[in-house]
Tab-separated table of C-alpha atoms in Angstrom:
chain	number	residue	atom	x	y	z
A	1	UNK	CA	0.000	0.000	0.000
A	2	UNK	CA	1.242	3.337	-0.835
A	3	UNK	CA	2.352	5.586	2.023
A	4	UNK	CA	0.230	8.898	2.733
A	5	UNK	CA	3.425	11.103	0.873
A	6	UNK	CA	3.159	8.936	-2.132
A	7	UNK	CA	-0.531	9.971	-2.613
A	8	UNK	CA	0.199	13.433	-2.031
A	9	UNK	CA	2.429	13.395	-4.887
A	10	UNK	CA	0.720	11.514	-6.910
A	11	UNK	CA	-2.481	13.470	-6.575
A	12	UNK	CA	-0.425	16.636	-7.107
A	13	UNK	CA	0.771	15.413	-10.313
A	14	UNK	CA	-1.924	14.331	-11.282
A	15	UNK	CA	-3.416	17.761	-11.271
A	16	UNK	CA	-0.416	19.783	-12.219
A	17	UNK	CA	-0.218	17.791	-15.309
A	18	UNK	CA	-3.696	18.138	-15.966
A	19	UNK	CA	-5.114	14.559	-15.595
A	20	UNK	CA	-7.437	15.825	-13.349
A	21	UNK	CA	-8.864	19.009	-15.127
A	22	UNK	CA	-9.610	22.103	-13.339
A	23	UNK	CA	-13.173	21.931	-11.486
A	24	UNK	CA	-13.371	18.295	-11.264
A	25	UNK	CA	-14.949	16.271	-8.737
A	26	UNK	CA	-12.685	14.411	-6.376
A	27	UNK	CA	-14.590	11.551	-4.894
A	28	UNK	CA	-12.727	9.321	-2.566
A	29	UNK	CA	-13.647	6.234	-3.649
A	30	UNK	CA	-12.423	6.920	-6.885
A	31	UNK	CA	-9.272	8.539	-5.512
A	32	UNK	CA	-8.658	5.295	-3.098
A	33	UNK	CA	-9.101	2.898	-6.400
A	34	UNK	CA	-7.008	5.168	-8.892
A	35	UNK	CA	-4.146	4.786	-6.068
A	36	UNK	CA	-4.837	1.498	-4.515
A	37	UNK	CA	-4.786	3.043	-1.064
A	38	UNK	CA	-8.068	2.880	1.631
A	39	UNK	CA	-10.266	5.871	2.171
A	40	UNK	CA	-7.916	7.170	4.983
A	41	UNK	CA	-4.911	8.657	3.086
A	42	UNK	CA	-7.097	9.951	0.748
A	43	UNK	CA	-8.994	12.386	3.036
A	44	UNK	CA	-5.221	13.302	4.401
A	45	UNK	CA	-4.100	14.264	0.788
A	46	UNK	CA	-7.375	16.363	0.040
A	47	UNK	CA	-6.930	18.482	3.411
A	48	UNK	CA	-2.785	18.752	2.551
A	49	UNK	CA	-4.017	19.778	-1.286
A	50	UNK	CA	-6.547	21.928	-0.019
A	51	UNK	CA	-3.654	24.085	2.208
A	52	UNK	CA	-1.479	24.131	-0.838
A	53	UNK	CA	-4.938	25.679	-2.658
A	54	UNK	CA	-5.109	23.097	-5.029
A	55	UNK	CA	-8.119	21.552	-4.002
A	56	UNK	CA	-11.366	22.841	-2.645
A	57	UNK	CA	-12.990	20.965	0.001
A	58	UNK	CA	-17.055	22.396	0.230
A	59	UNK	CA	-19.315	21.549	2.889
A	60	UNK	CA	-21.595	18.839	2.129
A	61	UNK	CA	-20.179	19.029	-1.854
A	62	UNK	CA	-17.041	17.578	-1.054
A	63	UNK	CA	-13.924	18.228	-2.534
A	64	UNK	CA	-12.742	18.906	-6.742
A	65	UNK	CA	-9.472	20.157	-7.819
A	66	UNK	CA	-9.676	24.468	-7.485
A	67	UNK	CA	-11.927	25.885	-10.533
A	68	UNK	CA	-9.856	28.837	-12.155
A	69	UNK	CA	-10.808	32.244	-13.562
A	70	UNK	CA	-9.108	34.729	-15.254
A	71	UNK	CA	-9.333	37.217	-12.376
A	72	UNK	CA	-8.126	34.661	-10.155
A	73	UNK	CA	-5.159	34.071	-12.269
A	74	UNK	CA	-4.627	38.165	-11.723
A	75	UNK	CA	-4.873	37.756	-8.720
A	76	UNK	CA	-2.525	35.098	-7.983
A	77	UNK	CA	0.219	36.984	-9.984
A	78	UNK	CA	-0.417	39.662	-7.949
A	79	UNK	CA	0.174	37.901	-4.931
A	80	UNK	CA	3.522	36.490	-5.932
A	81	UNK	CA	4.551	39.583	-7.226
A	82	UNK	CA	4.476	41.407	-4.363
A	83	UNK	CA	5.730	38.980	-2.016
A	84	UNK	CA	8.475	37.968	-4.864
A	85	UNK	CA	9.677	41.773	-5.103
A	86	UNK	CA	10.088	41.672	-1.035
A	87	UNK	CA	12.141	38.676	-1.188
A	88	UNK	CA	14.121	39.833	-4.362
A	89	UNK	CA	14.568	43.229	-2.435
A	90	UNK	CA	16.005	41.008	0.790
A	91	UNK	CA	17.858	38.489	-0.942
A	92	UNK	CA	20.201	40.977	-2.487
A	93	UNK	CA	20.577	42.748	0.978
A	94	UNK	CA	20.693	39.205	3.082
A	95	UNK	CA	22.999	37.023	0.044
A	96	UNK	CA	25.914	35.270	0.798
A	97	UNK	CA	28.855	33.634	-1.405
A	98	UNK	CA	27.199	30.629	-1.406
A	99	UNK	CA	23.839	31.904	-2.563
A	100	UNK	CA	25.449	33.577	-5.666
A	101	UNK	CA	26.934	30.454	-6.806
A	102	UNK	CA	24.139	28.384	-6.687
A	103	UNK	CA	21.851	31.377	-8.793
A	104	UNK	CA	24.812	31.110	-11.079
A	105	UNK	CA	24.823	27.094	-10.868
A	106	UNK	CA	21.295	27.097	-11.549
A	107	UNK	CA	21.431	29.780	-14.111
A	108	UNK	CA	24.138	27.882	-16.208
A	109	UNK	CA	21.999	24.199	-15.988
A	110	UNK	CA	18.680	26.089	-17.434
A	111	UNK	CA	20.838	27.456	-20.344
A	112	UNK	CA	22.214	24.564	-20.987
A	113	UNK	CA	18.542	22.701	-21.244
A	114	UNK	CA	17.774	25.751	-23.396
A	115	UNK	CA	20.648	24.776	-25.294
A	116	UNK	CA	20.099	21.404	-25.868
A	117	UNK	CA	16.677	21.572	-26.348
A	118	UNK	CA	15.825	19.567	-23.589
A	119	UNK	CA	12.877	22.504	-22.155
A	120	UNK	CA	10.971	19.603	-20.233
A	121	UNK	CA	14.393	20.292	-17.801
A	122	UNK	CA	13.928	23.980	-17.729
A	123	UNK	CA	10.423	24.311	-15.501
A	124	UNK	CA	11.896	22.362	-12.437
A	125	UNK	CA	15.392	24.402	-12.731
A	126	UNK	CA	13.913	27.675	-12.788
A	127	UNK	CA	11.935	27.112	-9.585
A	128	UNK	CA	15.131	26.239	-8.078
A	129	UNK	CA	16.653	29.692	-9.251
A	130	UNK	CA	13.848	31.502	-7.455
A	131	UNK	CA	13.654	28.850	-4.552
A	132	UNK	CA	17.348	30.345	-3.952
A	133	UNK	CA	16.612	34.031	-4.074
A	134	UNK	CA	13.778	33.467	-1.409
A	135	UNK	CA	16.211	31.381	0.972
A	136	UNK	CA	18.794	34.141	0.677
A	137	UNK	CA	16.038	36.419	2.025
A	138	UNK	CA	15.147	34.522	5.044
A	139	UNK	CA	11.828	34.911	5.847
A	140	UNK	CA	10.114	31.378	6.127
A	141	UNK	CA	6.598	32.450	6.396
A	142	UNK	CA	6.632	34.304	2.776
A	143	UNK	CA	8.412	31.215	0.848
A	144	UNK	CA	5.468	29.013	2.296
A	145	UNK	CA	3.179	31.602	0.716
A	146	UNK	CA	5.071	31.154	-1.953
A	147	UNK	CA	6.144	27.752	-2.760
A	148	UNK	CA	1.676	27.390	-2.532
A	149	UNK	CA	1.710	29.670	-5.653
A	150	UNK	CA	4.351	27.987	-7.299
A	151	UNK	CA	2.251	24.569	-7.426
A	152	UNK	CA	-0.886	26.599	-9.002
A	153	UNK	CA	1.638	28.561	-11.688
A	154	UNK	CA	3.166	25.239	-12.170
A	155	UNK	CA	-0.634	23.667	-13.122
A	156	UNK	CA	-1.524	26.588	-14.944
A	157	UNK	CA	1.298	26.355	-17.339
A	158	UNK	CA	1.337	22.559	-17.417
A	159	UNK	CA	-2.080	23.284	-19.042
A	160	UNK	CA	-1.681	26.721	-21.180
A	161	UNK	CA	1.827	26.894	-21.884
A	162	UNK	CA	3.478	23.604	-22.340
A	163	UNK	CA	0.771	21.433	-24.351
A	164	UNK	CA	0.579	23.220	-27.470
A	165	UNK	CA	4.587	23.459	-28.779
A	166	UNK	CA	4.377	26.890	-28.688
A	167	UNK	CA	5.872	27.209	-25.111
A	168	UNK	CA	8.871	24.771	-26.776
A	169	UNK	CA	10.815	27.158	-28.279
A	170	UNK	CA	14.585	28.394	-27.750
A	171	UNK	CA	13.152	31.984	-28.340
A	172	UNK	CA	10.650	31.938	-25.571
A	173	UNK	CA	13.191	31.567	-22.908
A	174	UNK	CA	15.755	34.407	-24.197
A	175	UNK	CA	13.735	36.953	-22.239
A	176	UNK	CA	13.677	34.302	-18.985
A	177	UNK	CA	17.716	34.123	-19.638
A	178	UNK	CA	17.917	37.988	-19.595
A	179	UNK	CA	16.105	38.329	-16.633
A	180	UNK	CA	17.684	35.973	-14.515
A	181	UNK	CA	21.249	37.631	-15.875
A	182	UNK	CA	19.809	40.726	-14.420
A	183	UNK	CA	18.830	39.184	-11.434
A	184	UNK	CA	22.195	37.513	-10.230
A	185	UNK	CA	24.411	41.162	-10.744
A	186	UNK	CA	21.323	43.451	-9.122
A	187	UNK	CA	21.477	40.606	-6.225
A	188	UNK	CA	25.230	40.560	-6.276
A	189	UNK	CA	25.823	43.518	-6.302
A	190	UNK	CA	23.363	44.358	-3.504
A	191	UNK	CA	21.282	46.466	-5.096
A	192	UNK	CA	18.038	45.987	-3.852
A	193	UNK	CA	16.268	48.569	-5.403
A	194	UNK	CA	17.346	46.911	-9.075
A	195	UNK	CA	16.804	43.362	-7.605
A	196	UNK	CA	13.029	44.451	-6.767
A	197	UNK	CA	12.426	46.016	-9.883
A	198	UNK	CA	13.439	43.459	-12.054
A	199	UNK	CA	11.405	40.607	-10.194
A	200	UNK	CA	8.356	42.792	-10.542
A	201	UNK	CA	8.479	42.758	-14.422
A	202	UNK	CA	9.994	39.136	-14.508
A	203	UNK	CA	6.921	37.965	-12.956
A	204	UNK	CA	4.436	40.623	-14.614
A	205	UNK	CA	5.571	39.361	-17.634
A	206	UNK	CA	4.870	35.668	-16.762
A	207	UNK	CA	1.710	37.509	-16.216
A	208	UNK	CA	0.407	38.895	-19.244
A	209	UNK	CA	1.905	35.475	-21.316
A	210	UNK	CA	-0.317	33.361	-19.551
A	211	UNK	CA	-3.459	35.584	-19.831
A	212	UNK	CA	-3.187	35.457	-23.107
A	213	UNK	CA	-2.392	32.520	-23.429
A	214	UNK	CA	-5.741	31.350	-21.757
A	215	UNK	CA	-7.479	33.871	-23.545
A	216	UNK	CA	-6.955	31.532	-26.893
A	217	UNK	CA	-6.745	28.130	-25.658
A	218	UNK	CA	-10.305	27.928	-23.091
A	219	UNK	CA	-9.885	24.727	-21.330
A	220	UNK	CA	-12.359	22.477	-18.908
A	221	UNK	CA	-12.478	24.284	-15.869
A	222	UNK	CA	-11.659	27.459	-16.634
A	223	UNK	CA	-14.746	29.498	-15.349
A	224	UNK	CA	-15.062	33.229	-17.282
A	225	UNK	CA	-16.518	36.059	-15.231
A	226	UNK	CA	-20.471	36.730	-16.443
C-alpha cells in the first residue's frame, strides 16, 4: 500500500499535469481505487491539497481540484509579485557567497537545457533559481506563501503553456535568460532597489503570457466572469 506522501504526490501530479482538469470532482472512492490506497490517506491528501490551494474541500459538496478564472489568475500573480519583489529586495541585501553560486549554478543548468533543447528540464530548474533568491532572504513564512503559488503557476502552465509546442521554443526563454542575468548582478551587487524592480516585471511578464495565453486556448475548468 502506498504511504500517505506517495498519494500526495501523486495526486499533485496528477493535477499539475492536468489529468485531473480544473473543477473536477474528487470523490474518494475513486481517488482510493485510482491509487490502490483505503479511504484514509485519501482524506489526508485532500486536506494537505486543499492548504497548498489546489483543491477545494465544500461543505456537504465535497472536494474537486480548485476551478480557475481569469481574475483569479490576476490575482494570484499579484500575490507572488508582491511577495516575490520583497524577497528579491532582501535576498540581495541578506545574500551570501554561497547563494550567488548556486543562482549562477542554476542559471548555467537552465541554459544549458535551453541549449540542448531539452525545455521539459527547464520548468523544475527555474523554480530552483527563485527557490534560492527566497532562501537568501530569510523569511520562512513568505516562501510558504510562496512555494503554494508555485504549485498553481506550475498547473496553470502545465495546461496553457506547455501542451501546445508553442511554449517549446529556444526563443521563448531568451527573455527568462535575460532576466535571470539581471537578477544575479542586481542581487550581487546588492542592489536591492534593481533586484526588486526586475522581479516585478519578470513575474508581470509571466503575467500577461499566460493571460493570453488562456485567452486563446479555453480549457475544462476554466470558469469566465459573467
Amino acid at each position: 500500500m502506498a504511504r500517505v506522501p506517495d498519494v500526495q504526490q501523486l495526486l499533485r501530479d496528477d493535477i499539475v499535469s492536468g489529468a485531473l482538469p480544473f473543477g473536477a470532482r474528487l470523490r474518494i472512492d475513486e481517488l482510493a481505487s485510482r491509487y490502490g490506497v483505503s479511504h484514509m490517506p485519501i482524506r489526508e491528501t485532500l486536506r494537505q491539497l486543499s492548504g497548498e490551494g489546489l483543491v477545494i474541500i465544500e461543505p456537504n459538496r465535497g472536494a474537486r481540484v480548485r476551478p480557475i478564472d481569469l481574475g483569479f489568475v490576476e490575482d494570484l500573480f499579484d500575490i507572488r509579485s508582491a511577495v516575490e519583489t520583497m524577497l528579491a529586495r532582501r535576498a540581495a541585501e541578506r545574500r551570501n557567497a554561497g547563494h550567488i553560486a548556486a543562482l549562477r549554478a542554476a542559471q548555467e543548468e537552465l541554459e544549458a537545457h535551453v541549449r540542448n533543447g531539452d525545455f521539459e528540464a527547464v520548468r523544475p530548474v527555474n523554480q530552483r533559481f527563485h527557490e534560492v533568491i527566497n532562501d537568501a532572504a530569510g523569511n520562512p513564512g513568505a516562501m510558504s506563501l510562496v512555494d503554494k503559488h508555485w504549485l498553481l503557476a506550475a498547473a496553470l502552465w502545465q495546461r496553457y503553456g506547455y501542451d501546445d509546442g508553442r511554449f517549446y521554443d529556444e526563443t521563448r526563454f531568451h527573455g527568462v535568460i535575460n532576466d535571470h542575468q539581471h537578477l544575479i548582478l542586481a542581487i550581487e551587487r546588492g542592489d536591492s532597489t534593481s533586484a526588486l524592480l526586475l522581479m516585478g516585471a519578470h513575474i508581470e511578464k509571466a503575467k500577461h503570457d499566460l493571460l493570453a495565453r488562456m485567452a486563446v486556448q479555453p480549457a475544462a475548468g476554466l470558469e469566465r466572469p459573467a
